[in-house]
mmCIF file of C-alpha atoms and ligand atoms in Angstrom:
data_model
loop_
_atom_site.group_PDB
_atom_site.id
_atom_site.type_symbol
_atom_site.label_atom_id
_atom_site.label_comp_id
_atom_site.label_asym_id
_atom_site.label_seq_id
_atom_site.Cartn_x
_atom_site.Cartn_y
_atom_site.Cartn_z
ATOM 1 C CA MET T 1 -3.989 11.833 8.398
ATOM 2 C CA CYS T 2 -2.841 14.110 5.446
ATOM 3 C CA ASN T 3 0.694 15.024 4.966
ATOM 4 C CA LYS T 4 1.550 17.662 2.088
ATOM 5 C CA LYS T 5 5.102 17.846 2.444
ATOM 6 C CA TYR T 6 7.117 16.148 -0.499
ATOM 7 C CA THR T 7 10.218 16.523 -2.148
ATOM 8 C CA PHE T 8 11.691 15.681 -5.552
ATOM 9 C CA GLU T 9 15.151 14.167 -5.323
ATOM 10 C CA ASP T 10 17.708 11.684 -6.487
ATOM 11 C CA GLY T 11 17.321 8.849 -3.830
ATOM 12 C CA LEU T 12 20.141 6.342 -3.462
ATOM 13 C CA ILE T 13 19.476 2.656 -4.168
ATOM 14 C CA LEU T 14 20.983 0.796 -1.235
ATOM 15 C CA SER T 15 19.798 -2.458 -2.217
ATOM 16 C CA GLN T 16 17.693 -4.483 -4.592
ATOM 17 C CA LYS T 17 16.542 -8.472 -4.334
ATOM 18 C CA GLU T 18 14.022 -10.533 -5.859
ATOM 19 C CA LEU T 19 11.543 -11.680 -3.259
ATOM 20 C CA SER T 20 9.665 -14.203 -5.362
ATOM 21 C CA LYS T 21 9.101 -14.535 -9.087
ATOM 22 C CA ASP T 22 8.772 -10.737 -10.454
ATOM 23 C CA ILE T 23 8.309 -9.533 -6.972
ATOM 24 C CA PHE T 24 11.507 -7.259 -5.603
ATOM 25 C CA GLU T 25 12.138 -5.207 -2.667
ATOM 26 C CA MET T 26 14.211 -2.105 -2.940
ATOM 27 C CA TRP T 27 15.806 -0.233 -0.193
ATOM 28 C CA ILE T 28 16.352 3.786 -0.867
ATOM 29 C CA GLU T 29 18.084 6.183 0.859
ATOM 30 C CA THR T 30 15.608 9.293 0.852
ATOM 31 C CA GLU T 31 14.590 12.522 2.492
ATOM 32 C CA ALA T 32 10.809 11.211 1.904
ATOM 33 C CA ALA T 33 11.793 8.806 5.045
ATOM 34 C CA LYS T 34 12.076 11.793 7.390
ATOM 35 C CA SER T 35 8.022 12.619 7.257
ATOM 36 C CA ALA T 36 6.675 9.393 5.705
ATOM 37 C CA ILE T 37 3.743 7.588 7.482
ATOM 38 C CA PRO T 38 2.225 3.965 7.033
ATOM 39 C CA GLY T 39 0.117 4.278 3.872
ATOM 40 C CA GLN T 40 1.693 6.807 2.000
ATOM 41 C CA PHE T 41 3.466 6.264 -1.201
ATOM 42 C CA ILE T 42 6.349 7.656 -3.381
ATOM 43 C CA SER T 43 6.548 7.938 -7.295
ATOM 44 C CA LEU T 44 9.367 6.825 -8.988
ATOM 45 C CA TYR T 45 10.782 7.981 -12.471
ATOM 46 C CA THR T 46 12.226 5.724 -15.260
ATOM 47 C CA ASP T 47 15.583 6.822 -17.092
ATOM 48 C CA ASP T 48 13.248 6.355 -20.354
ATOM 49 C CA LYS T 49 12.388 9.522 -22.035
ATOM 50 C CA SER T 50 9.390 7.921 -23.404
ATOM 51 C CA LYS T 51 8.070 7.615 -19.952
ATOM 52 C CA LEU T 52 7.755 10.816 -18.361
ATOM 53 C CA LEU T 53 5.086 10.201 -15.904
ATOM 54 C CA PRO T 54 6.345 8.749 -12.716
ATOM 55 C CA ARG T 55 5.071 5.318 -11.337
ATOM 56 C CA PRO T 56 3.550 5.238 -7.842
ATOM 57 C CA ILE T 57 4.661 2.509 -5.160
ATOM 58 C CA SER T 58 3.421 2.375 -1.607
ATOM 59 C CA ILE T 59 5.886 2.402 1.318
ATOM 60 C CA CYS T 60 6.505 -0.933 2.742
ATOM 61 C CA GLU T 61 9.121 0.090 5.550
ATOM 62 C CA ILE T 62 10.601 2.956 7.045
ATOM 63 C CA ALA T 63 13.900 2.550 8.505
ATOM 64 C CA GLU T 64 14.356 3.176 12.242
ATOM 65 C CA ASP T 65 16.660 5.956 11.569
ATOM 66 C CA LYS T 66 14.241 7.593 9.091
ATOM 67 C CA LYS T 67 16.905 7.712 6.478
ATOM 68 C CA SER T 68 15.619 5.304 4.005
ATOM 69 C CA LEU T 69 12.432 3.407 2.761
ATOM 70 C CA ARG T 70 11.571 -0.218 1.522
ATOM 71 C CA ILE T 71 9.304 -0.484 -1.529
ATOM 72 C CA VAL T 72 8.208 -4.245 -2.794
ATOM 73 C CA TYR T 73 7.080 -3.959 -6.192
ATOM 74 C CA ARG T 74 5.585 -6.449 -9.014
ATOM 75 C CA ILE T 75 7.056 -6.184 -12.701
ATOM 76 C CA ALA T 76 3.814 -5.060 -14.159
ATOM 77 C CA GLY T 77 4.922 -3.329 -17.503
ATOM 78 C CA LYS T 78 7.951 -1.505 -18.753
ATOM 79 C CA GLY T 79 8.392 0.874 -15.684
ATOM 80 C CA THR T 80 8.687 -1.631 -13.178
ATOM 81 C CA LYS T 81 10.684 -3.659 -15.548
ATOM 82 C CA ILE T 82 13.162 -0.829 -15.614
ATOM 83 C CA PHE T 83 13.346 -0.402 -11.758
ATOM 84 C CA SER T 84 13.805 -3.982 -11.250
ATOM 85 C CA GLU T 85 16.958 -3.807 -13.431
ATOM 86 C CA LYS T 86 18.619 -0.887 -11.324
ATOM 87 C CA LEU T 87 21.403 -2.005 -8.866
ATOM 88 C CA ALA T 88 22.617 -0.950 -5.392
ATOM 89 C CA GLY T 89 24.547 2.545 -5.720
ATOM 90 C CA GLU T 90 22.579 3.420 -8.604
ATOM 91 C CA GLU T 91 20.523 6.789 -7.997
ATOM 92 C CA ILE T 92 16.679 6.729 -8.773
ATOM 93 C CA LYS T 93 14.241 9.898 -9.141
ATOM 94 C CA ILE T 94 11.675 10.149 -7.115
ATOM 95 C CA VAL T 95 8.829 12.295 -5.221
ATOM 96 C CA GLY T 96 7.125 11.593 -2.001
ATOM 97 C CA PRO T 97 6.186 11.147 0.481
ATOM 98 C CA LEU T 98 2.670 11.296 -1.225
ATOM 99 C CA GLY T 99 -0.740 11.076 -0.171
ATOM 100 C CA ASN T 100 -2.360 10.458 3.204
ATOM 101 C CA GLY T 101 -1.765 7.691 5.236
ATOM 102 C CA TYR T 102 -3.431 5.595 7.774
ATOM 103 C CA ASP T 103 -4.972 7.117 11.220
ATOM 104 C CA LEU T 104 -3.632 4.686 14.004
ATOM 105 C CA LEU T 105 -6.814 3.922 16.148
ATOM 106 C CA ASP T 106 -6.509 2.281 19.353
ATOM 107 C CA GLU T 107 -9.222 -0.493 18.709
ATOM 108 C CA LYS T 108 -8.366 -4.078 17.951
ATOM 109 C CA ALA T 109 -7.931 -4.198 14.182
ATOM 110 C CA ILE T 110 -7.753 -6.862 11.237
ATOM 111 C CA LEU T 111 -5.500 -6.013 8.689
ATOM 112 C CA ILE T 112 -6.343 -7.045 5.363
ATOM 113 C CA ALA T 113 -4.302 -7.199 2.503
ATOM 114 C CA GLY T 114 -4.458 -8.998 -1.156
ATOM 115 C CA GLY T 115 -1.363 -9.293 -3.822
ATOM 116 C CA ILE T 116 0.736 -6.486 -4.212
ATOM 117 C CA GLY T 117 -1.537 -4.487 -1.848
ATOM 118 C CA ILE T 118 0.361 -6.307 0.736
ATOM 119 C CA PRO T 119 3.638 -4.032 1.175
ATOM 120 C CA PRO T 120 2.032 -1.264 2.269
ATOM 121 C CA MET T 121 0.398 -3.101 5.498
ATOM 122 C CA LEU T 122 3.785 -3.656 6.968
ATOM 123 C CA GLU T 123 4.961 -0.362 8.258
ATOM 124 C CA LEU T 124 1.286 -0.139 9.494
ATOM 125 C CA ALA T 125 1.644 -3.346 11.493
ATOM 126 C CA LYS T 126 4.873 -2.348 12.967
ATOM 127 C CA LYS T 127 3.504 0.968 14.038
ATOM 128 C CA LEU T 128 -0.078 -0.401 15.630
ATOM 129 C CA LYS T 129 2.231 -3.039 17.503
ATOM 130 C CA GLU T 130 4.152 -0.370 18.960
ATOM 131 C CA LYS T 131 1.179 1.153 20.199
ATOM 132 C CA ASN T 132 0.419 -1.921 21.763
ATOM 133 C CA VAL T 133 -2.827 -2.385 19.696
ATOM 134 C CA ASP T 134 -4.404 -5.778 19.337
ATOM 135 C CA ILE T 135 -4.193 -6.886 15.808
ATOM 136 C CA ASN T 136 -4.294 -9.893 13.296
ATOM 137 C CA VAL T 137 -3.194 -9.700 10.006
ATOM 138 C CA VAL T 138 -5.001 -11.609 6.969
ATOM 139 C CA LEU T 139 -2.949 -11.907 3.762
ATOM 140 C CA GLY T 140 -4.260 -13.266 0.417
ATOM 141 C CA TYR T 141 -1.889 -14.793 -2.000
ATOM 142 C CA ARG T 142 -2.406 -16.708 -5.374
ATOM 143 C CA ASP T 143 -0.338 -19.438 -4.522
ATOM 144 C CA ALA T 144 2.395 -20.728 -2.194
ATOM 145 C CA ALA T 145 4.930 -17.812 -2.842
ATOM 146 C CA LEU T 146 4.160 -15.974 0.520
ATOM 147 C CA PHE T 147 6.512 -12.725 0.077
ATOM 148 C CA LEU T 148 6.676 -10.735 3.191
ATOM 149 C CA LYS T 149 4.858 -13.418 5.634
ATOM 150 C CA ASP T 150 7.818 -13.749 7.795
ATOM 151 C CA ASP T 151 8.200 -9.822 8.047
ATOM 152 C CA PHE T 152 4.205 -9.647 9.306
ATOM 153 C CA GLU T 153 4.941 -12.881 12.005
ATOM 154 C CA LYS T 154 7.341 -9.994 14.070
ATOM 155 C CA TYR T 155 4.119 -8.057 14.473
ATOM 156 C CA ALA T 156 0.950 -10.234 14.791
ATOM 157 C CA LYS T 157 -0.471 -13.319 14.083
ATOM 158 C CA VAL T 158 -0.829 -14.069 10.745
ATOM 159 C CA TYR T 159 -3.735 -15.783 8.619
ATOM 160 C CA ILE T 160 -3.014 -17.083 5.069
ATOM 161 C CA ALA T 161 -5.507 -17.433 2.097
ATOM 162 C CA THR T 162 -4.552 -18.739 -1.333
ATOM 163 C CA GLU T 163 -6.246 -18.976 -4.117
ATOM 164 C CA ASP T 164 -4.967 -22.425 -5.256
ATOM 165 C CA GLY T 165 -5.309 -23.656 -1.663
ATOM 166 C CA SER T 166 -1.639 -24.369 -1.227
ATOM 167 C CA VAL T 167 -0.993 -22.674 2.043
ATOM 168 C CA GLY T 168 -3.917 -21.685 4.498
ATOM 169 C CA THR T 169 -7.680 -21.250 3.871
ATOM 170 C CA LYS T 170 -8.564 -22.114 -0.024
ATOM 171 C CA GLY T 171 -10.255 -19.139 -1.465
ATOM 172 C CA ASN T 172 -10.200 -15.090 -0.370
ATOM 173 C CA VAL T 173 -9.335 -13.355 2.798
ATOM 174 C CA LEU T 174 -13.084 -13.217 3.685
ATOM 175 C CA ASP T 175 -13.058 -16.987 3.667
ATOM 176 C CA CYS T 176 -10.078 -16.840 5.969
ATOM 177 C CA ILE T 177 -11.789 -14.413 8.149
ATOM 178 C CA LYS T 178 -14.819 -16.478 8.600
ATOM 179 C CA GLU T 179 -13.148 -19.941 8.940
ATOM 180 C CA ASN T 180 -10.857 -18.754 11.516
ATOM 181 C CA LYS T 181 -13.345 -16.423 13.430
ATOM 182 C CA ILE T 182 -11.084 -13.434 13.414
ATOM 183 C CA SER T 183 -12.909 -10.347 14.864
ATOM 184 C CA GLY T 184 -11.911 -6.680 15.364
ATOM 185 C CA LYS T 185 -13.457 -3.150 15.557
ATOM 186 C CA VAL T 186 -11.771 -1.840 12.427
ATOM 187 C CA ILE T 187 -10.191 -2.977 9.200
ATOM 188 C CA TYR T 188 -7.405 -1.353 7.301
ATOM 189 C CA SER T 189 -7.239 -3.121 3.903
ATOM 190 C CA CYS T 190 -5.350 -2.905 0.710
ATOM 191 C CA GLY T 191 -5.498 -5.106 -2.255
ATOM 192 C CA PRO T 192 -7.459 -5.145 -5.758
ATOM 193 C CA THR T 193 -10.985 -3.294 -5.833
ATOM 194 C CA PRO T 194 -13.040 -6.385 -6.015
ATOM 195 C CA MET T 195 -11.156 -7.497 -2.822
ATOM 196 C CA LEU T 196 -11.755 -3.899 -1.262
ATOM 197 C CA ARG T 197 -15.699 -3.862 -2.425
ATOM 198 C CA ALA T 198 -15.843 -7.186 -0.654
ATOM 199 C CA VAL T 199 -13.883 -6.197 2.588
ATOM 200 C CA LYS T 200 -16.188 -2.745 2.662
ATOM 201 C CA GLU T 201 -19.464 -4.941 2.446
ATOM 202 C CA TYR T 202 -17.988 -6.876 5.305
ATOM 203 C CA ALA T 203 -17.299 -4.146 7.455
ATOM 204 C CA LEU T 204 -20.880 -2.531 6.911
ATOM 205 C CA GLU T 205 -22.699 -5.979 7.538
ATOM 206 C CA ASN T 206 -20.787 -6.386 10.734
ATOM 207 C CA ASP T 207 -20.722 -2.681 11.849
ATOM 208 C CA MET T 208 -16.810 -2.191 11.512
ATOM 209 C CA GLU T 209 -14.838 0.718 10.702
ATOM 210 C CA ALA T 210 -13.087 0.210 7.598
ATOM 211 C CA TYR T 211 -10.050 2.082 6.083
ATOM 212 C CA ILE T 212 -8.940 1.193 2.366
ATOM 213 C CA SER T 213 -6.244 1.982 0.194
ATOM 214 C CA LEU T 214 -7.181 2.668 -3.298
ATOM 215 C CA GLU T 215 -5.470 2.178 -6.400
ATOM 216 C CA GLU T 216 -5.986 4.368 -9.409
ATOM 217 C CA ARG T 217 -3.797 4.812 -12.551
ATOM 218 C CA MET T 218 -2.182 8.113 -11.833
ATOM 219 C CA ALA T 219 -0.669 10.764 -13.879
ATOM 220 C CA CYS T 220 1.047 13.652 -12.036
ATOM 221 C CA GLY T 221 0.720 11.870 -8.761
ATOM 222 C CA ILE T 222 0.573 15.119 -6.690
ATOM 223 C CA GLY T 223 -2.895 16.550 -7.312
ATOM 224 C CA ALA T 224 -2.967 18.598 -10.478
ATOM 225 C CA CYS T 225 -4.474 16.673 -13.128
ATOM 226 C CA LEU T 226 -7.487 15.048 -11.804
ATOM 227 C CA GLY T 227 -6.215 11.655 -13.662
ATOM 228 C CA CYS T 228 -7.227 9.896 -10.416
ATOM 229 C CA VAL T 229 -10.461 10.361 -9.504
ATOM 230 C CA CYS T 230 -12.924 8.086 -7.645
ATOM 231 C CA LYS T 231 -16.375 8.327 -6.818
ATOM 232 C CA THR T 232 -17.257 9.859 -3.125
ATOM 233 C CA THR T 233 -20.533 9.641 -1.246
ATOM 234 C CA ASP T 234 -20.022 13.015 -0.549
ATOM 235 C CA ILE T 235 -19.287 16.369 -2.600
ATOM 236 C CA ASP T 236 -15.454 17.205 -2.741
ATOM 237 C CA ASP T 237 -14.395 20.807 -2.118
ATOM 238 C CA HIS T 238 -12.054 20.954 -4.435
ATOM 239 C CA SER T 239 -14.050 19.629 -7.695
ATOM 240 C CA LEU T 240 -17.511 20.255 -6.617
ATOM 241 C CA VAL T 241 -18.618 17.217 -7.573
ATOM 242 C CA LYS T 242 -19.066 13.503 -5.931
ATOM 243 C CA ASN T 243 -15.355 12.575 -6.374
ATOM 244 C CA ALA T 244 -11.911 12.956 -4.866
ATOM 245 C CA ARG T 245 -8.229 12.345 -6.450
ATOM 246 C CA VAL T 246 -6.741 9.160 -5.027
ATOM 247 C CA CYS T 247 -3.271 10.958 -4.973
ATOM 248 C CA THR T 248 -4.070 13.482 -2.353
ATOM 249 C CA ASP T 249 -7.637 12.800 -0.737
ATOM 250 C CA GLY T 250 -6.157 9.062 -0.498
ATOM 251 C CA PRO T 251 -5.182 6.649 -1.309
ATOM 252 C CA VAL T 252 -6.216 5.576 1.852
ATOM 253 C CA PHE T 253 -10.253 6.469 2.525
ATOM 254 C CA ASP T 254 -13.190 5.644 5.114
ATOM 255 C CA ALA T 255 -14.622 3.176 3.061
ATOM 256 C CA ARG T 256 -17.809 4.546 3.862
ATOM 257 C CA GLU T 257 -17.017 7.662 1.962
ATOM 258 C CA VAL T 258 -16.032 5.794 -1.244
ATOM 259 C CA ASP T 259 -18.397 4.496 -4.073
ATOM 260 C CA ILE T 260 -16.145 1.566 -5.306
HETATM 261 C C1 FAD U 1 -1.239 4.607 -4.553
HETATM 262 C C2 FAD U 1 -0.396 3.731 -5.345
HETATM 263 C C3 FAD U 1 0.396 2.231 -4.870
HETATM 264 C C4 FAD U 1 0.964 1.331 -5.356
HETATM 265 N N1 FAD U 1 1.353 0.636 -4.730
HETATM 266 C C5 FAD U 1 2.267 -0.489 -5.538
HETATM 267 C C6 FAD U 1 2.916 -1.062 -5.002
HETATM 268 O O1 FAD U 1 3.244 -1.181 -3.509
HETATM 269 N N2 FAD U 1 3.665 -2.247 -5.581
HETATM 270 C C7 FAD U 1 3.374 -2.465 -6.530
HETATM 271 O O2 FAD U 1 3.870 -3.435 -7.133
HETATM 272 N N3 FAD U 1 2.680 -1.962 -7.396
HETATM 273 C C8 FAD U 1 1.883 -0.675 -6.606
HETATM 274 N N4 FAD U 1 1.051 0.188 -7.452
HETATM 275 C C9 FAD U 1 1.000 -0.075 -9.002
HETATM 276 C C10 FAD U 1 2.190 0.605 -9.890
HETATM 277 O O3 FAD U 1 1.945 1.951 -9.746
HETATM 278 C C11 FAD U 1 1.872 0.064 -11.302
HETATM 279 O O4 FAD U 1 1.921 -1.379 -11.180
HETATM 280 C C12 FAD U 1 2.784 0.669 -12.145
HETATM 281 O O5 FAD U 1 2.607 2.286 -12.204
HETATM 282 C C13 FAD U 1 3.073 0.115 -13.424
HETATM 283 O O6 FAD U 1 3.896 0.473 -13.993
HETATM 284 P P1 FAD U 1 4.570 -0.042 -15.567
HETATM 285 O O7 FAD U 1 5.268 0.694 -16.260
HETATM 286 O O8 FAD U 1 5.232 -1.130 -14.968
HETATM 287 O O9 FAD U 1 3.553 -0.644 -16.191
HETATM 288 P P2 FAD U 1 2.551 -0.012 -17.402
HETATM 289 O O10 FAD U 1 3.034 -0.404 -18.680
HETATM 290 O O11 FAD U 1 2.414 1.525 -17.331
HETATM 291 O O12 FAD U 1 0.944 -1.105 -16.799
HETATM 292 C C14 FAD U 1 1.064 -2.263 -16.840
HETATM 293 C C15 FAD U 1 0.018 -2.963 -16.461
HETATM 294 O O13 FAD U 1 -0.390 -2.521 -14.970
HETATM 295 C C16 FAD U 1 -1.405 -1.671 -15.135
HETATM 296 N N5 FAD U 1 -1.314 -0.557 -14.371
HETATM 297 C C17 FAD U 1 -0.574 0.774 -14.202
HETATM 298 N N6 FAD U 1 -0.449 1.567 -13.451
HETATM 299 C C18 FAD U 1 -1.546 0.692 -12.467
HETATM 300 C C19 FAD U 1 -1.955 1.220 -11.215
HETATM 301 N N7 FAD U 1 -1.623 2.468 -10.930
HETATM 302 N N8 FAD U 1 -2.781 0.331 -10.711
HETATM 303 C C20 FAD U 1 -3.057 -0.659 -11.170
HETATM 304 N N9 FAD U 1 -2.594 -1.246 -12.305
HETATM 305 C C21 FAD U 1 -1.851 -0.243 -13.435
HETATM 306 C C22 FAD U 1 -1.689 -1.445 -16.280
HETATM 307 O O14 FAD U 1 -3.295 -1.093 -16.592
HETATM 308 C C23 FAD U 1 -1.258 -2.068 -17.540
HETATM 309 O O15 FAD U 1 -2.074 -3.650 -17.383
HETATM 310 C C24 FAD U 1 0.681 1.155 -6.518
HETATM 311 C C25 FAD U 1 -0.307 1.935 -7.478
HETATM 312 C C26 FAD U 1 -0.859 3.275 -6.817
HETATM 313 C C27 FAD U 1 -1.891 4.271 -7.691
HETATM 314 S S1 FES U 2 -2.936 11.990 -10.489
HETATM 315 FE FE1 FES U 2 -2.935 13.659 -11.220
HETATM 316 S S2 FES U 2 -4.471 14.604 -9.776
HETATM 317 FE FE2 FES U 2 -3.868 12.353 -9.063
#
């Protein structure tokens, strides 16, 4: 589902909290919450004049009153470090909501997420539960720092895979699906590219639909610079070559339509 309405504004930080080492959550009061849907993202600007480009961060949750958004982010470099030092009551420049989002299908679904791809799946789980869709959630972590697990358990049965084997299945999300014989007709997924590649292959082998959210480095974030293209199986209307802009055509794609 595509939503082209976005606004630039000063959002108000309502709260900031460290969920686990270097993983933070921030609630922001923003107009973007009015029209946001699961799978979309916002771009946040730092106050540092040497960093003019905004940083894209997925929408993790939309408040019931549609006045604020929750984001969950990992400190990856200077920009996200600056965000983590901001306090409740301060303002933050944002643009959003950006990108498309997940279409909410009625079929039994498996939500598969890994690492910092876990946050955008939360609002999706909530919305699918509201539609009474049968869902199972599979989350892949490095270790026992299971950020957001309790939030997902409000909406679905949650299965865990950890790289170090400290909780759940030792291995990756697909090992967990096989070990627990989890089935469904459609997959929604977000996470590192090798994981999405494996999810796409699994979906094709098992004749399932799969919608995956890609992460590319972005510059403008609004479709103007072609800084975020990915390869597609079909020709794009905008550039007339086999590519798509992750920021506006995505970040969610039908797995069959992208070459990853
Ligand atoms: C659509 C989208 C949604 C995202 N959602 C989230 C989210 O919900 N939570 C979250 O923590 N992060 C998310 N990211 C990644 C986040 O945008 C980057 O971590 C952030 O821009 C890094 O900025 P920085 O200034 O802290 O680090 P930089 O100094 O710019 O980079 C630090 C390191 O992070 C890597 N990096 C930078 N940008 C990206 C990127 N876009 N994708 C992957 N690696 C990157 C760099 O290669 C480098 O190794 C998302 C990215 C996209 C494109
Ligand atoms: S980041 Fe500029 S077109 Fe996507």
